[in-house]
Coordinates of C-alpha atoms and ligand atoms in Angstrom, one line a residue:
X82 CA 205.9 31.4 107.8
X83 CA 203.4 33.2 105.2
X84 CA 200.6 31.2 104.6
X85 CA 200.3 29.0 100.6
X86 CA 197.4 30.3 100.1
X87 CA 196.1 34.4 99.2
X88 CA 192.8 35.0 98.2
X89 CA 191.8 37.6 95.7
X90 CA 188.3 36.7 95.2
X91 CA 185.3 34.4 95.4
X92 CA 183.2 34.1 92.5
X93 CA 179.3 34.2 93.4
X94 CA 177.5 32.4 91.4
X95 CA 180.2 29.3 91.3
X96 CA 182.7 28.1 93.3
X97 CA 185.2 29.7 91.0
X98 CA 188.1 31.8 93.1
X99 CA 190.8 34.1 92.2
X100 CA 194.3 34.1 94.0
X101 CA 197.9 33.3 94.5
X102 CA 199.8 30.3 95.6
X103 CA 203.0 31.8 97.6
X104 CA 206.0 29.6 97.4
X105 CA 209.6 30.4 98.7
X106 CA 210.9 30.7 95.2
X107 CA 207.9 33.4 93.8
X108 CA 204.1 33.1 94.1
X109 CA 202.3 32.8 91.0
X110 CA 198.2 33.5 90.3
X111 CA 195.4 31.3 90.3
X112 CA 193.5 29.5 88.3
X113 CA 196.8 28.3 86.8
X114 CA 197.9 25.7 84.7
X115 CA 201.2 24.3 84.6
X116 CA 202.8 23.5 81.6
X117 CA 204.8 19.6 81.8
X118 CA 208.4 19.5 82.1
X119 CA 209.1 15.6 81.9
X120 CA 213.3 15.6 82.3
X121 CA 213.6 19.1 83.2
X122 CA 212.6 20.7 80.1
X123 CA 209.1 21.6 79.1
X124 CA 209.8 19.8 75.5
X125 CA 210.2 22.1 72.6
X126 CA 210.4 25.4 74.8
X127 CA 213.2 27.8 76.3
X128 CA 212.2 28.8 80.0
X129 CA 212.6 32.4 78.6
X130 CA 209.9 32.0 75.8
X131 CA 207.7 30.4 79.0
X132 CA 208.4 33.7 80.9
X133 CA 207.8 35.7 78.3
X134 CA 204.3 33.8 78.0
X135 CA 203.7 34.5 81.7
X136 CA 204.1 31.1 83.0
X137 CA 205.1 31.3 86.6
X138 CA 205.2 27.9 87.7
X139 CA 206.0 24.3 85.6
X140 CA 205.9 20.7 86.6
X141 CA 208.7 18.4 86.6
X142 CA 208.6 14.6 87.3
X143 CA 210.2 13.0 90.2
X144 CA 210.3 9.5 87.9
X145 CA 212.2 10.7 85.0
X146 CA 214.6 12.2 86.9
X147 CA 215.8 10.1 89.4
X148 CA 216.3 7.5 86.8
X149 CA 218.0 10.1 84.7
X150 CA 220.3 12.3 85.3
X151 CA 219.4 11.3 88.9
X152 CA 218.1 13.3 92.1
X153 CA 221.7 13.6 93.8
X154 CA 223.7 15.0 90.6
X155 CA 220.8 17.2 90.3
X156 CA 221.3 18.3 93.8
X157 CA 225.1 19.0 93.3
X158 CA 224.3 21.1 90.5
X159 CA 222.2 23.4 92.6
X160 CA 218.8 21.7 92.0
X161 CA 216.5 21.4 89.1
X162 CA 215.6 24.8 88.6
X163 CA 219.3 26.2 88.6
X164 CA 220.2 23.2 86.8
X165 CA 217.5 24.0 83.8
X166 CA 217.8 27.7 83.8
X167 CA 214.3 28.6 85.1
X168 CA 213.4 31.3 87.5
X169 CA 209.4 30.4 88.2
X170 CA 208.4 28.1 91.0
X171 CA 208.6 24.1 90.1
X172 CA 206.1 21.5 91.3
X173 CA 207.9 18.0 91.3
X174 CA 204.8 15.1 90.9
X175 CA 205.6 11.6 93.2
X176 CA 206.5 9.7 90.5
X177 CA 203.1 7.5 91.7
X178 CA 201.7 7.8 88.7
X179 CA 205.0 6.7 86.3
X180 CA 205.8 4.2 89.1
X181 CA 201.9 2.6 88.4
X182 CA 201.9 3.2 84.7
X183 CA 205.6 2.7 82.8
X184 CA 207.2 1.0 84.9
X185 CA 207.3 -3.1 84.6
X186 CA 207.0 -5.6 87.1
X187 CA 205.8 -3.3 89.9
X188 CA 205.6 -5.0 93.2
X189 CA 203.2 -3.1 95.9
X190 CA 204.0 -3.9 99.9
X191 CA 202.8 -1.9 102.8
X192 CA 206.4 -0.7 102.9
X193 CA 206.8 0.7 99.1
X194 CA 206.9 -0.1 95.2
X195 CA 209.3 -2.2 93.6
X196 CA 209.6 -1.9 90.1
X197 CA 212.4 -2.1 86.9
X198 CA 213.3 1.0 85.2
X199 CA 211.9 1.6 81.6
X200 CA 215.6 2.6 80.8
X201 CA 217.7 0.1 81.3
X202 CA 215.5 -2.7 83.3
X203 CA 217.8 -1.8 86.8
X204 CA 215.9 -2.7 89.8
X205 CA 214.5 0.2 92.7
X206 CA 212.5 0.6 95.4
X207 CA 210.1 3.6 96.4
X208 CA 209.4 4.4 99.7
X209 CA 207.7 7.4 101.0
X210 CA 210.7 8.6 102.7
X211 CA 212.5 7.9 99.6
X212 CA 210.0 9.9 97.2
X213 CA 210.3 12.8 100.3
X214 CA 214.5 12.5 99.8
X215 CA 214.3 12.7 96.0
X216 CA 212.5 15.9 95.7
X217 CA 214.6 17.4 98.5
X218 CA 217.0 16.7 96.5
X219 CA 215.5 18.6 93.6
X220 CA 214.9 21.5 95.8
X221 CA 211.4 21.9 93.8
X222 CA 209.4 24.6 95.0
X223 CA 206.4 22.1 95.9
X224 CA 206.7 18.3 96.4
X225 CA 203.7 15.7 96.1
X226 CA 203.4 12.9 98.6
X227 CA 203.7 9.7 97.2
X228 CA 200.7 8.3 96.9
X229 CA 199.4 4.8 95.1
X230 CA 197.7 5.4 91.5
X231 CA 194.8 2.9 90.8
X232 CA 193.5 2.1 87.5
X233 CA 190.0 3.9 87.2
X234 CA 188.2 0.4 86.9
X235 CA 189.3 -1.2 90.4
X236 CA 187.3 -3.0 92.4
X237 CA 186.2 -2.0 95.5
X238 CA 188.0 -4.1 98.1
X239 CA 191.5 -3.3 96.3
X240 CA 190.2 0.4 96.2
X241 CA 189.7 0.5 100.2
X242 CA 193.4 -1.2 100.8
X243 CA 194.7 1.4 98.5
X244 CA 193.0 4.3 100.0
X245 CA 194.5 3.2 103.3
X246 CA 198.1 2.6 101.7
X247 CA 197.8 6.3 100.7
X248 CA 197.3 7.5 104.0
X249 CA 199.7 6.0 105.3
X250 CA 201.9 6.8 103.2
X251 CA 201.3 10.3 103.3
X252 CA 201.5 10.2 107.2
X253 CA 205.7 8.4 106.7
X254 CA 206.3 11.5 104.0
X255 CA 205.3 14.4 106.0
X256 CA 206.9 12.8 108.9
X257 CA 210.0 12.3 106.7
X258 CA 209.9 15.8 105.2
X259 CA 212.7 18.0 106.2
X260 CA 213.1 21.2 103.9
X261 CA 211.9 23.9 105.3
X262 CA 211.9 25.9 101.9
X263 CA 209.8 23.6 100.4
X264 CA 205.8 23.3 100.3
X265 CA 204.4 19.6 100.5
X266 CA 201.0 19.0 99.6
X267 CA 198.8 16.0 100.3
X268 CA 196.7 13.6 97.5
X269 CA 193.4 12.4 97.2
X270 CA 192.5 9.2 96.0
X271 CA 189.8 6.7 96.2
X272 CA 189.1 6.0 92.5
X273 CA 185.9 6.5 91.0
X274 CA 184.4 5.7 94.2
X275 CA 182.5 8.6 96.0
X276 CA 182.2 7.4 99.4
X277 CA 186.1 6.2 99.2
X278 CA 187.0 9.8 98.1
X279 CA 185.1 11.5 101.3
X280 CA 186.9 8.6 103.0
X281 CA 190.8 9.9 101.7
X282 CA 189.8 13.5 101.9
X283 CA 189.0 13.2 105.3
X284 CA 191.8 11.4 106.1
X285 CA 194.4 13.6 104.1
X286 CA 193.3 16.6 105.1
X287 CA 193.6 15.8 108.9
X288 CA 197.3 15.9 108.2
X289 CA 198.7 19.8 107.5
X290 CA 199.7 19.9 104.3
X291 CA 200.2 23.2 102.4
X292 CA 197.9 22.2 99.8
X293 CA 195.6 19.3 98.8
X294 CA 195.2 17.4 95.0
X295 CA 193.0 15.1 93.9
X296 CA 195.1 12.5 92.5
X297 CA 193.9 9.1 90.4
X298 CA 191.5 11.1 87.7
X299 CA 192.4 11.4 83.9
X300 CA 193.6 8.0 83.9
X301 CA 191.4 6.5 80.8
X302 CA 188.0 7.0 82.9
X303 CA 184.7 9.0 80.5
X304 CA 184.9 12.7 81.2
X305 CA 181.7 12.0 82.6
X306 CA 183.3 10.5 85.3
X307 CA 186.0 12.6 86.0
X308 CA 183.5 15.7 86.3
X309 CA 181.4 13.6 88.7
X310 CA 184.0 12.4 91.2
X311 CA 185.7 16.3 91.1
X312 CA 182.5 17.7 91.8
X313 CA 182.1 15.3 94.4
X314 CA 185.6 15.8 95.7
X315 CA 186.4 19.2 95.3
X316 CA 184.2 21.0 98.7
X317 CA 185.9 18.4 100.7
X318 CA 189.3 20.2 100.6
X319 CA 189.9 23.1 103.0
X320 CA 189.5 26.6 101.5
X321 CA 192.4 28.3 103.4
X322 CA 194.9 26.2 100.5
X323 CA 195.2 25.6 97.4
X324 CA 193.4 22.5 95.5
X325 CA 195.0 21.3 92.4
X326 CA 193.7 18.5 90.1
X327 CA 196.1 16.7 88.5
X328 CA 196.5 15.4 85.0
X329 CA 193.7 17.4 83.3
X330 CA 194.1 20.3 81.1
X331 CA 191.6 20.1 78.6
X332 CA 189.9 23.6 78.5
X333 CA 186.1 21.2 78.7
X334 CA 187.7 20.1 82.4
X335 CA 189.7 23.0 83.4
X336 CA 186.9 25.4 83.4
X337 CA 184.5 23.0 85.3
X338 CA 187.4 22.4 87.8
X339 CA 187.6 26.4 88.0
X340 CA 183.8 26.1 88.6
X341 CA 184.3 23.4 91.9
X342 CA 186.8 26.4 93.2
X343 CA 190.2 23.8 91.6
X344 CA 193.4 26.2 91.8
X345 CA 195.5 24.5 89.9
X346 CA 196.0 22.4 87.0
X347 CA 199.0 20.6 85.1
X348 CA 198.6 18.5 81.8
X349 CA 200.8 17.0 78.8
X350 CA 198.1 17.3 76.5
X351 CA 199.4 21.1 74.6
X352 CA 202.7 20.5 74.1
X353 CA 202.2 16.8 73.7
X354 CA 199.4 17.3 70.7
X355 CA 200.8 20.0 69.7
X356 CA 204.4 17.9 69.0
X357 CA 201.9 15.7 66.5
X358 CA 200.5 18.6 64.8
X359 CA 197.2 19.3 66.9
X360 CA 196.4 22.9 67.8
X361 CA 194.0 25.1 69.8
X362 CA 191.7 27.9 68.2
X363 CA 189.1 30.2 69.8
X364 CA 186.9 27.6 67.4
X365 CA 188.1 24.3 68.9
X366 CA 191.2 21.9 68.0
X367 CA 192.2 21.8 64.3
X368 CA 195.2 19.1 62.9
X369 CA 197.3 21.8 61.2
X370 CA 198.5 18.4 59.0
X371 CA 195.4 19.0 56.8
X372 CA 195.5 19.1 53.3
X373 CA 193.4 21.6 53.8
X374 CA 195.5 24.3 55.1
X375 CA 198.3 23.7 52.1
X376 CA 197.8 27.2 51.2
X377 CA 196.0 29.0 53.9
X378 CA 197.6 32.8 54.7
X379 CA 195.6 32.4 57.5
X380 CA 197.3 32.2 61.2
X381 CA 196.4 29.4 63.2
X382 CA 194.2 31.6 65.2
X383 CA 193.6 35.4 63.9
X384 CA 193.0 36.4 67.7
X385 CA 196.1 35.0 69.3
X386 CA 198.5 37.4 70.3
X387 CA 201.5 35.0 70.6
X388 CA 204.6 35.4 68.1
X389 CA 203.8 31.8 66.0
X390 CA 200.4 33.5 64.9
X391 CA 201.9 37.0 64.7
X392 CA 204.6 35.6 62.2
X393 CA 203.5 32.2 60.5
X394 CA 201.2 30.9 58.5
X395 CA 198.8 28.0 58.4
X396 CA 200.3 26.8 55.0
X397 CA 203.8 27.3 56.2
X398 CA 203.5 25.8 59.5
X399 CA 201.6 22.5 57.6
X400 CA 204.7 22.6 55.2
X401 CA 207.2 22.2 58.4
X402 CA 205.3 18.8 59.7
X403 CA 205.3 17.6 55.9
X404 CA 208.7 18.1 55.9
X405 CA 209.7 16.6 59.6
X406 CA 211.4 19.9 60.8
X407 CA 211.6 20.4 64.1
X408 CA 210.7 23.9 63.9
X409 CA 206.7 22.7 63.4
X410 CA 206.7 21.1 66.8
X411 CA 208.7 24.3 68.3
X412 CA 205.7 26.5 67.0
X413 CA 202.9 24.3 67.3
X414 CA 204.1 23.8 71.4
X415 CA 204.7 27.4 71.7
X416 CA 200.9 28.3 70.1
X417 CA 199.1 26.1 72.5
X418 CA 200.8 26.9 75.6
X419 CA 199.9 30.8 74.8
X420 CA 196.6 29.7 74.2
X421 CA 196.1 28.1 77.8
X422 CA 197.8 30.7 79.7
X423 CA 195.8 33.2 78.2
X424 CA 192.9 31.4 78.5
X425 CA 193.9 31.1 82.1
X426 CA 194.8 35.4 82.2
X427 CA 191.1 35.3 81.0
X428 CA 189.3 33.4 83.2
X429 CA 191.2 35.2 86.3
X430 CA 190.3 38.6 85.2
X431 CA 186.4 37.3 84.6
X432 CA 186.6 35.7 88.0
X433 CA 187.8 39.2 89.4
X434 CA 185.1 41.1 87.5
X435 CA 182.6 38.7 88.7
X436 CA 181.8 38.1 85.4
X437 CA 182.8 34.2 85.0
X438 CA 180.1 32.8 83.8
X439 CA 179.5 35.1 81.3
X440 CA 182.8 34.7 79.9
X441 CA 182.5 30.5 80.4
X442 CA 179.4 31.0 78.0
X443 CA 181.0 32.8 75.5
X444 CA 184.0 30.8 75.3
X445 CA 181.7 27.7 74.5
X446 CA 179.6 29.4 72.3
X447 CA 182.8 29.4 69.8
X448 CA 184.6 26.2 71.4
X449 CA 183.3 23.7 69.3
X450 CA 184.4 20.5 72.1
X451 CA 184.1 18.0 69.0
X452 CA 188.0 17.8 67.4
X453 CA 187.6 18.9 63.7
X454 CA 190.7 18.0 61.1
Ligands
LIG489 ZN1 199.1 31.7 68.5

């Protein structure tokens, strides 16, 4: 079996690194981030325009799609990426986090999660082996374990019984896990608590996963916090696989995760903001909504390559949200997820000319981190 993990190149100054993740379906490079594909569609965007972007690998959510259309019809139709048309590797999520956060009435045992589905209020039951089963069934490229999401401001007792569900847990999964063609990797939780997360890392890494994440961060906690448990968190995962942070995609996070040696990254927040009209520059996030832009000429950003900027207009684009067409949220999804994956392209090629803090510098110098409308 080839190994998950390829390196390219370490950084020397940071803990940056540049490399490739190697899964049965393709491999793709790293630093990456992974664009969102709740219900097996990244929202607003064909899986050819996302190749043609260079997007290798996507996310889909366990959750959403057992509920609906359900893990077995998706298995009959020759799993989730034959069902939806798309080529690239696909990393299903446990469902953890939508099993914690939408979903009513959740019941927590040693055993599993009870909880009532969003949709239509039907009753279900999580187990590990069950979460292991379900994305089997999905025949995703890379399945998470399932793993309990805290709220960021738990206390510490319920922290330490949670960190220990979680490893137990993950022991049933990987002892449940069957599919050969698929990777698993392992989560680390442990809140915002330092000496809880050296506590889970230690205790998930003693069990061989292909790769490692560090789960329970981007959950309504400061940024200040979520940089201080990463950094904290980050040198405790082996360096022979890859380490993925989950939920954060903010380019102020992704490039100090880059910085802690993080491989991978997946987040809502481009296509998501984009959908209500807010868009990346080289300057920082503008709200293309402004009355401001009502009859700019100008692209959204004069140095993106990608076909919205190469065709379209800030005025026309600003006319298409006035107007509710769905064509604004189609180009304001495609803009941001160029800008991310070539802000990723970048930051691999500085890493490989050992030139990545240089380049961090002089993307701050014009990233101005405040939102402006
Ligand atoms: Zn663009």
């Amino acid at each position: 079996l080839k190994p998950t993990y390829e390196l390219y190149r370490q950084d020397n100054e940071t803990n940056a690194r540049c490399g490739r993740v190697i899964t049965h379906h393709n491999s793709f490079d790293t630093p990456v981030f992974m664009p969102v594909g709740t219900a097996g569609t990244v929202k607003g965007i064909l899986p050819i325009q996302l190749q043609e972007m260079g997007c290798q690998v996507i996310l889909g959510n366990t959750f959403h799609l057992y509920l609906r259309p359900g893990h077995e019809l998706i298995n009959r139709m020759g799993g989730l990426r034959e069902f939806m048309s798309w080529d690239g590797s696909i990393l299903t999520d446990s469902g953890g986090f939508q099993v914690f956060s939408l979903a009513a009435m959740n019941r927590i045992t040693e055993e599993g999660v009870e909880f009532r589905s969003p949709l239509d209020g039907s009753q279900h039951f999580f187990t590990p082996e069950l979460v292991a089963a379900i994305q089997e069934h999905l025949r995703s490229s890379i399945a998470m374990v399932f793993d309990e999401c805290v709220p960021w401001q738990a206390d510490h007792a319920y922290l330490q019984s949670s960190v220990r569900r979680t490893t137990n847990w993950a022991k049933r999964f990987y002892a449940a896990h069957r599919l050969q063609e698929q990777r698993v990797f392992g989560i680390v939780q442990g809140g915002m608590d330092l000496a809880l997360r050296k506590e889970s890392a230690d205790q998930i890494t003693s069990i061989p996963f292909d790769g490692y994440a560090i789960g329970g961060l981007s959950v309504g906690e400061p940024a200040e916090l979520t940089r201080r448990v990463m950094e904290a968190t980050a040198p405790l995962l082996p360096k022979d696989k890859p380490r993925y942070l989950m939920g954060v995609g903010s380019p102020e996070l992704i490039f100090e995760g880059v910085s802690q040696g993080i491989d991978m990254f997946d987040c809502v927040l481009p296509t998501r903001s984009g959908r209500h009209g807010t868009v990346f520059t080289r300057g920082g996030k503008i709200n293309i909504k402004a009355a401001r832009y009502k009859e700019s000429q100008d692209p959204i950003d004069p140095l993106c390559r990608c076909t919205v900027c190469q065709n379209f207009t800030k005025g026309y684009i600003r006319h298409l949200f006035a107007a509710g067409e769905i064509t604004a949220m189609v180009l304001a999804t495609i803009h941001n997820l160029w800008f991310l994956m070539q802000m990723m392209r970048d930051i691999r090629q500085a890493i490989m000319e050992d030139s990545f803090n240089e380049m961090r510098k002089a993307f701050f110098d014009q990233y101005e981190t405040v939102s402006v409308s």
